[in-house]
PDB file of C-alpha atoms in Angstrom:
ATOM      1  CA  UNK A   1      20.474 132.112 -36.268  1.00 41.00           C
ATOM      2  CA  UNK A   2      17.383 130.705 -34.491  1.00 41.00           C
ATOM      3  CA  UNK A   3      17.217 130.412 -30.736  1.00 44.00           C
ATOM      4  CA  UNK A   4      17.104 126.562 -31.025  1.00 44.00           C
ATOM      5  CA  UNK A   5      20.211 126.579 -33.107  1.00 45.00           C
ATOM      6  CA  UNK A   6      21.951 129.064 -30.782  1.00 46.00           C
ATOM      7  CA  UNK A   7      21.134 126.818 -27.827  1.00 48.00           C
ATOM      8  CA  UNK A   8      22.469 123.784 -29.679  1.00 47.00           C
ATOM      9  CA  UNK A   9      19.060 122.186 -30.161  1.00 47.00           C
ATOM     10  CA  UNK A  10      17.434 121.229 -33.497  1.00 40.00           C
ATOM     11  CA  UNK A  11      14.009 122.794 -34.153  1.00 42.00           C
ATOM     12  CA  UNK A  12      11.049 120.462 -33.496  1.00 47.00           C
ATOM     13  CA  UNK A  13      10.004 118.419 -36.507  1.00 51.00           C
ATOM     14  CA  UNK A  14       6.796 119.586 -38.163  1.00 59.00           C
ATOM     15  CA  UNK A  15       4.324 116.808 -39.031  1.00 61.00           C
ATOM     16  CA  UNK A  16       3.047 117.222 -42.642  1.00 59.00           C
ATOM     17  CA  UNK A  17      -0.521 116.815 -41.421  1.00 56.00           C
ATOM     18  CA  UNK A  18      -0.173 119.534 -38.775  1.00 51.00           C
ATOM     19  CA  UNK A  19      -2.016 122.735 -39.706  1.00 51.00           C
ATOM     20  CA  UNK A  20      -0.043 125.901 -39.157  1.00 49.00           C
ATOM     21  CA  UNK A  21      -2.438 127.330 -36.558  1.00 54.00           C
ATOM     22  CA  UNK A  22      -1.985 124.360 -34.121  1.00 48.00           C
ATOM     23  CA  UNK A  23       0.941 123.760 -31.799  1.00 51.00           C
ATOM     24  CA  UNK A  24       0.899 119.965 -32.131  1.00 54.00           C
ATOM     25  CA  UNK A  25      -1.171 117.084 -33.459  1.00 56.00           C
ATOM     26  CA  UNK A  26      -2.786 116.598 -30.086  1.00 57.00           C
ATOM     27  CA  UNK A  27      -4.185 120.092 -30.035  1.00 62.00           C
ATOM     28  CA  UNK A  28      -5.342 119.661 -33.646  1.00 63.00           C
ATOM     29  CA  UNK A  29      -7.061 116.388 -32.747  1.00 64.00           C
ATOM     30  CA  UNK A  30      -8.935 117.980 -29.806  1.00 77.00           C
ATOM     31  CA  UNK A  31     -10.144 120.833 -31.936  1.00 71.00           C
ATOM     32  CA  UNK A  32     -11.255 118.570 -34.724  1.00 68.00           C
ATOM     33  CA  UNK A  33     -13.044 116.261 -32.318  1.00 79.00           C
ATOM     34  CA  UNK A  34     -14.821 119.103 -30.585  1.00 86.00           C
ATOM     35  CA  UNK A  35     -15.890 120.399 -34.059  1.00 82.00           C
ATOM     36  CA  UNK A  36     -17.387 117.020 -34.913  1.00 87.00           C
ATOM     37  CA  UNK A  37     -19.243 116.782 -31.599  1.00 90.00           C
ATOM     38  CA  UNK A  38     -20.749 120.232 -32.165  1.00 94.00           C
ATOM     39  CA  UNK A  39     -21.783 119.176 -35.629  1.00 92.00           C
ATOM     40  CA  UNK A  40     -23.409 115.993 -34.218  1.00 93.00           C
ATOM     41  CA  UNK A  41     -25.282 118.046 -31.634  1.00 95.00           C
ATOM     42  CA  UNK A  42     -26.852 120.042 -34.499  1.00 95.00           C
ATOM     43  CA  UNK A  43     -27.740 116.755 -36.192  1.00 94.00           C
ATOM     44  CA  UNK A  44     -29.436 115.588 -33.009  1.00 94.00           C
ATOM     45  CA  UNK A  45     -31.558 118.761 -33.078  1.00 94.00           C
ATOM     46  CA  UNK A  46     -32.258 118.158 -36.776  1.00 92.00           C
ATOM     47  CA  UNK A  47     -33.454 114.585 -36.310  1.00 94.00           C
ATOM     48  CA  UNK A  48     -35.023 115.482 -33.005  1.00 94.00           C
ATOM     49  CA  UNK A  49     -37.549 117.682 -34.780  1.00 94.00           C
ATOM     50  CA  UNK A  50     -38.578 114.806 -37.008  1.00 95.00           C
ATOM     51  CA  UNK A  51     -38.896 112.444 -34.042  1.00 95.00           C
ATOM     52  CA  UNK A  52     -41.038 115.066 -32.266  1.00 96.00           C
ATOM     53  CA  UNK A  53     -43.277 115.353 -35.310  1.00 95.00           C
ATOM     54  CA  UNK A  54     -43.591 111.635 -35.499  1.00 95.00           C
ATOM     55  CA  UNK A  55     -44.499 111.401 -31.797  1.00 94.00           C
ATOM     56  CA  UNK A  56     -47.179 114.101 -32.063  1.00 95.00           C
ATOM     57  CA  UNK A  57     -48.866 112.535 -35.143  1.00 95.00           C
ATOM     58  CA  UNK A  58     -48.703 109.071 -33.756  1.00 94.00           C
ATOM     59  CA  UNK A  59     -50.533 110.251 -30.555  1.00 94.00           C
ATOM     60  CA  UNK A  60     -53.126 111.923 -32.739  1.00 95.00           C
ATOM     61  CA  UNK A  61     -53.695 108.884 -35.077  1.00 94.00           C
ATOM     62  CA  UNK A  62     -52.457 105.762 -33.221  1.00 93.00           C
ATOM     63  CA  UNK A  63     -54.764 103.345 -35.050  1.00 92.00           C
ATOM     64  CA  UNK A  64     -53.781 104.584 -38.491  1.00 92.00           C
ATOM     65  CA  UNK A  65     -50.058 104.561 -37.626  1.00 93.00           C
ATOM     66  CA  UNK A  66     -50.216 101.076 -36.201  1.00 92.00           C
ATOM     67  CA  UNK A  67     -52.039  99.790 -39.299  1.00 92.00           C
ATOM     68  CA  UNK A  68     -49.670 101.544 -41.679  1.00 93.00           C
ATOM     69  CA  UNK A  69     -46.721 100.095 -39.803  1.00 93.00           C
ATOM     70  CA  UNK A  70     -47.831  96.630 -40.833  1.00 92.00           C
ATOM     71  CA  UNK A  71     -47.172  97.642 -44.468  1.00 92.00           C
ATOM     72  CA  UNK A  72     -43.422  97.957 -43.749  1.00 94.00           C
ATOM     73  CA  UNK A  73     -41.261  94.873 -44.213  1.00 94.00           C
ATOM     74  CA  UNK A  74     -39.921  94.089 -40.799  1.00 94.00           C
ATOM     75  CA  UNK A  75     -37.614  91.477 -42.251  1.00 96.00           C
ATOM     76  CA  UNK A  76     -35.805  93.983 -44.377  1.00 96.00           C
ATOM     77  CA  UNK A  77     -35.721  96.430 -41.440  1.00 96.00           C
ATOM     78  CA  UNK A  78     -34.278  93.744 -39.209  1.00 96.00           C
ATOM     79  CA  UNK A  79     -31.573  92.808 -41.699  1.00 97.00           C
ATOM     80  CA  UNK A  80     -30.582  96.426 -42.145  1.00 97.00           C
ATOM     81  CA  UNK A  81     -30.356  96.815 -38.374  1.00 97.00           C
ATOM     82  CA  UNK A  82     -27.932  93.877 -38.232  1.00 97.00           C
ATOM     83  CA  UNK A  83     -26.001  95.245 -41.184  1.00 98.00           C
ATOM     84  CA  UNK A  84     -25.527  98.621 -39.514  1.00 97.00           C
ATOM     85  CA  UNK A  85     -24.559  97.143 -36.197  1.00 97.00           C
ATOM     86  CA  UNK A  86     -21.972  95.058 -38.058  1.00 98.00           C
ATOM     87  CA  UNK A  87     -20.740  98.225 -39.818  1.00 97.00           C
ATOM     88  CA  UNK A  88     -20.253  99.933 -36.448  1.00 97.00           C
ATOM     89  CA  UNK A  89     -18.061  96.964 -35.407  1.00 97.00           C
ATOM     90  CA  UNK A  90     -15.977  97.170 -38.539  1.00 98.00           C
ATOM     91  CA  UNK A  91     -15.666 100.923 -38.126  1.00 97.00           C
ATOM     92  CA  UNK A  92     -14.459 100.514 -34.532  1.00 97.00           C
ATOM     93  CA  UNK A  93     -11.879  97.950 -35.737  1.00 97.00           C
ATOM     94  CA  UNK A  94     -10.762 100.398 -38.409  1.00 97.00           C
ATOM     95  CA  UNK A  95     -10.207 103.067 -35.747  1.00 96.00           C
ATOM     96  CA  UNK A  96      -8.222 100.520 -33.643  1.00 96.00           C
ATOM     97  CA  UNK A  97      -6.118  99.557 -36.679  1.00 96.00           C
ATOM     98  CA  UNK A  98      -5.392 103.214 -37.412  1.00 94.00           C
ATOM     99  CA  UNK A  99      -4.369 103.810 -33.803  1.00 93.00           C
ATOM    100  CA  UNK A 100      -2.024 100.876 -33.834  1.00 94.00           C
ATOM    101  CA  UNK A 101      -0.591 101.753 -37.292  1.00 92.00           C
ATOM    102  CA  UNK A 102      -1.780  98.579 -39.017  1.00 94.00           C
ATOM    103  CA  UNK A 103      -2.352  99.927 -42.517  1.00 94.00           C
ATOM    104  CA  UNK A 104      -3.524  96.699 -44.091  1.00 95.00           C
ATOM    105  CA  UNK A 105      -6.211  96.023 -41.496  1.00 96.00           C
ATOM    106  CA  UNK A 106      -7.241  99.633 -41.585  1.00 96.00           C
ATOM    107  CA  UNK A 107      -7.973  99.420 -45.300  1.00 97.00           C
ATOM    108  CA  UNK A 108      -9.701  96.064 -44.863  1.00 97.00           C
ATOM    109  CA  UNK A 109     -12.040  97.282 -42.244  1.00 98.00           C
ATOM    110  CA  UNK A 110     -12.785 100.540 -44.136  1.00 97.00           C
ATOM    111  CA  UNK A 111     -13.696  98.508 -47.164  1.00 98.00           C
ATOM    112  CA  UNK A 112     -15.924  96.202 -45.122  1.00 98.00           C
ATOM    113  CA  UNK A 113     -17.637  99.218 -43.544  1.00 98.00           C
ATOM    114  CA  UNK A 114     -18.297 100.635 -46.945  1.00 98.00           C
ATOM    115  CA  UNK A 115     -19.644  97.294 -48.281  1.00 98.00           C
ATOM    116  CA  UNK A 116     -22.038  97.019 -45.300  1.00 98.00           C
ATOM    117  CA  UNK A 117     -23.172 100.579 -45.847  1.00 97.00           C
ATOM    118  CA  UNK A 118     -23.782  99.843 -49.538  1.00 98.00           C
ATOM    119  CA  UNK A 119     -25.783  96.708 -48.607  1.00 98.00           C
ATOM    120  CA  UNK A 120     -27.961  98.823 -46.290  1.00 98.00           C
ATOM    121  CA  UNK A 121     -28.712 101.293 -49.061  1.00 97.00           C
ATOM    122  CA  UNK A 122     -29.426  98.477 -51.479  1.00 97.00           C
ATOM    123  CA  UNK A 123     -31.954  96.907 -49.177  1.00 97.00           C
ATOM    124  CA  UNK A 124     -33.525 100.264 -48.523  1.00 97.00           C
ATOM    125  CA  UNK A 125     -33.797 100.742 -52.299  1.00 96.00           C
ATOM    126  CA  UNK A 126     -35.668  97.481 -52.579  1.00 96.00           C
ATOM    127  CA  UNK A 127     -38.056  98.574 -49.853  1.00 96.00           C
ATOM    128  CA  UNK A 128     -38.720 101.906 -51.658  1.00 96.00           C
ATOM    129  CA  UNK A 129     -39.373  99.977 -54.903  1.00 96.00           C
ATOM    130  CA  UNK A 130     -41.927  97.751 -53.248  1.00 94.00           C
ATOM    131  CA  UNK A 131     -43.660 100.871 -51.857  1.00 93.00           C
ATOM    132  CA  UNK A 132     -43.780 102.324 -55.357  1.00 93.00           C
ATOM    133  CA  UNK A 133     -45.241  99.032 -56.749  1.00 91.00           C
ATOM    134  CA  UNK A 134     -47.938  99.054 -54.007  1.00 89.00           C
ATOM    135  CA  UNK A 135     -48.771 102.728 -54.603  1.00 89.00           C
ATOM    136  CA  UNK A 136     -47.766 103.551 -51.044  1.00 91.00           C
ATOM    137  CA  UNK A 137     -45.738 106.669 -51.987  1.00 90.00           C
ATOM    138  CA  UNK A 138     -47.668 109.728 -50.760  1.00 92.00           C
ATOM    139  CA  UNK A 139     -48.996 111.823 -53.578  1.00 88.00           C
ATOM    140  CA  UNK A 140     -51.583 111.759 -56.359  1.00 86.00           C
ATOM    141  CA  UNK A 141     -51.277 108.025 -57.021  1.00 88.00           C
ATOM    142  CA  UNK A 142     -51.419 106.998 -53.361  1.00 89.00           C
ATOM    143  CA  UNK A 143     -53.639 104.016 -52.584  1.00 89.00           C
ATOM    144  CA  UNK A 144     -54.434 102.498 -49.230  1.00 90.00           C
ATOM    145  CA  UNK A 145     -56.930 100.156 -47.672  1.00 87.00           C
ATOM    146  CA  UNK A 146     -58.908 100.407 -45.422  1.00 87.00           C
ATOM    147  CA  UNK A 147     -60.262 103.757 -46.680  1.00 85.00           C
ATOM    148  CA  UNK A 148     -60.804 105.089 -43.183  1.00 89.00           C
ATOM    149  CA  UNK A 149     -56.992 105.228 -42.685  1.00 89.00           C
ATOM    150  CA  UNK A 150     -56.208 106.685 -46.136  1.00 90.00           C
ATOM    151  CA  UNK A 151     -55.299 110.221 -45.036  1.00 91.00           C
ATOM    152  CA  UNK A 152     -53.534 109.422 -41.781  1.00 93.00           C
ATOM    153  CA  UNK A 153     -51.625 106.402 -43.230  1.00 92.00           C
ATOM    154  CA  UNK A 154     -50.338 108.838 -45.841  1.00 93.00           C
ATOM    155  CA  UNK A 155     -49.002 110.970 -43.014  1.00 94.00           C
ATOM    156  CA  UNK A 156     -47.213 108.015 -41.557  1.00 95.00           C
ATOM    157  CA  UNK A 157     -45.638 107.052 -44.908  1.00 95.00           C
ATOM    158  CA  UNK A 158     -44.686 110.644 -45.551  1.00 95.00           C
ATOM    159  CA  UNK A 159     -42.779 110.652 -42.244  1.00 96.00           C
ATOM    160  CA  UNK A 160     -41.309 107.194 -43.146  1.00 96.00           C
ATOM    161  CA  UNK A 161     -39.923 108.464 -46.480  1.00 96.00           C
ATOM    162  CA  UNK A 162     -38.662 111.714 -45.018  1.00 96.00           C
ATOM    163  CA  UNK A 163     -36.920 110.170 -41.989  1.00 97.00           C
ATOM    164  CA  UNK A 164     -35.496 107.124 -43.787  1.00 97.00           C
ATOM    165  CA  UNK A 165     -34.603 109.195 -46.869  1.00 96.00           C
ATOM    166  CA  UNK A 166     -32.635 111.724 -44.848  1.00 97.00           C
ATOM    167  CA  UNK A 167     -30.956 108.889 -42.979  1.00 97.00           C
ATOM    168  CA  UNK A 168     -30.013 107.360 -46.359  1.00 97.00           C
ATOM    169  CA  UNK A 169     -28.531 110.687 -47.486  1.00 97.00           C
ATOM    170  CA  UNK A 170     -26.434 110.765 -44.326  1.00 97.00           C
ATOM    171  CA  UNK A 171     -25.316 107.175 -45.112  1.00 97.00           C
ATOM    172  CA  UNK A 172     -24.260 108.191 -48.651  1.00 97.00           C
ATOM    173  CA  UNK A 173     -22.269 111.100 -47.185  1.00 97.00           C
ATOM    174  CA  UNK A 174     -20.671 108.616 -44.738  1.00 96.00           C
ATOM    175  CA  UNK A 175     -19.619 106.377 -47.678  1.00 97.00           C
ATOM    176  CA  UNK A 176     -18.046 109.387 -49.333  1.00 97.00           C
ATOM    177  CA  UNK A 177     -16.045 110.091 -46.159  1.00 95.00           C
ATOM    178  CA  UNK A 178     -14.955 106.455 -45.926  1.00 97.00           C
ATOM    179  CA  UNK A 179     -13.778 106.626 -49.460  1.00 97.00           C
ATOM    180  CA  UNK A 180     -11.703 109.660 -48.672  1.00 95.00           C
ATOM    181  CA  UNK A 181     -10.315 107.881 -45.585  1.00 95.00           C
ATOM    182  CA  UNK A 182      -9.457 104.829 -47.698  1.00 96.00           C
ATOM    183  CA  UNK A 183      -7.496 106.976 -50.117  1.00 96.00           C
ATOM    184  CA  UNK A 184      -5.635 108.532 -47.240  1.00 93.00           C
ATOM    185  CA  UNK A 185      -4.917 105.083 -45.763  1.00 94.00           C
ATOM    186  CA  UNK A 186      -3.665 103.929 -49.174  1.00 95.00           C
ATOM    187  CA  UNK A 187      -1.294 106.794 -49.697  1.00 92.00           C
ATOM    188  CA  UNK A 188       0.041 106.746 -46.190  1.00 88.00           C
ATOM    189  CA  UNK A 189      -1.544 109.955 -44.874  1.00 88.00           C
ATOM    190  CA  UNK A 190      -3.121 108.044 -41.999  1.00 90.00           C
ATOM    191  CA  UNK A 191      -0.422 106.885 -39.629  1.00 88.00           C
ATOM    192  CA  UNK A 192      -0.266 105.832 -35.928  1.00 87.00           C
ATOM    193  CA  UNK A 193       0.613 109.362 -35.071  1.00 83.00           C
ATOM    194  CA  UNK A 194      -2.120 110.885 -37.242  1.00 84.00           C
ATOM    195  CA  UNK A 195      -5.175 108.630 -36.767  1.00 87.00           C
ATOM    196  CA  UNK A 196      -7.604 111.401 -35.805  1.00 88.00           C
ATOM    197  CA  UNK A 197      -9.362 111.606 -39.242  1.00 91.00           C
ATOM    198  CA  UNK A 198     -10.367 107.940 -38.859  1.00 95.00           C
ATOM    199  CA  UNK A 199     -11.509 108.500 -35.300  1.00 93.00           C
ATOM    200  CA  UNK A 200     -13.523 111.565 -36.209  1.00 94.00           C
ATOM    201  CA  UNK A 201     -15.057 109.860 -39.236  1.00 95.00           C
ATOM    202  CA  UNK A 202     -16.006 106.964 -36.955  1.00 95.00           C
ATOM    203  CA  UNK A 203     -17.930 109.312 -34.692  1.00 95.00           C
ATOM    204  CA  UNK A 204     -20.071 110.405 -37.722  1.00 96.00           C
ATOM    205  CA  UNK A 205     -20.591 106.775 -38.875  1.00 97.00           C
ATOM    206  CA  UNK A 206     -21.663 105.631 -35.373  1.00 96.00           C
ATOM    207  CA  UNK A 207     -24.072 108.534 -35.166  1.00 96.00           C
ATOM    208  CA  UNK A 208     -25.768 107.544 -38.407  1.00 96.00           C
ATOM    209  CA  UNK A 209     -26.036 103.999 -37.120  1.00 96.00           C
ATOM    210  CA  UNK A 210     -27.545 105.201 -33.850  1.00 96.00           C
ATOM    211  CA  UNK A 211     -30.208 107.232 -35.703  1.00 97.00           C
ATOM    212  CA  UNK A 212     -31.296 103.995 -37.434  1.00 97.00           C
ATOM    213  CA  UNK A 213     -31.456 102.180 -34.068  1.00 95.00           C
ATOM    214  CA  UNK A 214     -34.181 104.741 -33.143  1.00 95.00           C
ATOM    215  CA  UNK A 215     -35.931 104.735 -36.557  1.00 96.00           C
ATOM    216  CA  UNK A 216     -36.282 100.983 -36.774  1.00 96.00           C
ATOM    217  CA  UNK A 217     -38.471 100.406 -33.659  1.00 94.00           C
ATOM    218  CA  UNK A 218     -40.413 103.656 -34.170  1.00 93.00           C
ATOM    219  CA  UNK A 219     -41.365 102.892 -37.768  1.00 94.00           C
ATOM    220  CA  UNK A 220     -41.355  99.101 -37.972  1.00 94.00           C
ATOM    221  CA  UNK A 221     -42.025  97.687 -34.549  1.00 91.00           C
ATOM    222  CA  UNK A 222     -44.307  99.931 -32.455  1.00 81.00           C
ATOM    223  CA  UNK A 223     -47.864  98.767 -32.968  1.00 69.00           C
ATOM    224  CA  UNK A 224     -47.049  95.608 -34.868  1.00 64.00           C
ATOM    225  CA  UNK A 225     -48.217  93.430 -31.985  1.00 57.00           C
ATOM    226  CA  UNK A 226     -51.734  94.844 -32.414  1.00 49.00           C
ATOM    227  CA  UNK A 227     -54.220  93.489 -34.932  1.00 48.00           C
ATOM    228  CA  UNK A 228     -54.765  95.224 -38.252  1.00 49.00           C
ATOM    229  CA  UNK A 229     -58.184  96.330 -39.425  1.00 46.00           C
ATOM    230  CA  UNK A 230     -57.964  94.225 -42.614  1.00 45.00           C
TER     231      UNK A 230
END
């Protein structure tokens, strides 16, 4: 006979989402949240290296970078910025719905977040297509005028594709995570007592949005007030 039964007490209920190596859901949530923050710190270091490279090259070739920036579509970039800010709002609302146990709103806001993320990727795809049409993809077929900025504009556009491309990959991963969370919300895995997966997923989504908030002014806005050489 167990000690709880001998003392006349029923053993504590075990939540189906509680892993065996945690005492309770609170401890499990703290560990998972810490793990996500550690992961995000490594992501900051990862993107920080790219931002450092961009800063160095921009200081070396300011005129070429400013001129090349004019070839980015600031309207598309602005729309995507609004889209991602809106997706952060819907993600925050999804977290609140999970914490309050509102399953229908949770699913609604997750779907809206995914739709906004898909819109972002669609607009970015249109931008990439226009760069391909204009022969502004670095490589053998690269073309650029004026000729004096040919090499250094290619450096700018290389950084543009690497930085925005990696950001887009993170967005695709985020959509995969949101799909997983939507399935969990649908089958009842996410509850008021077990909302930590949504909260932790939200941290990742907000991080991806914040990265774009830095990318947008660096790539699209800095130098646009200056005249081009054309």
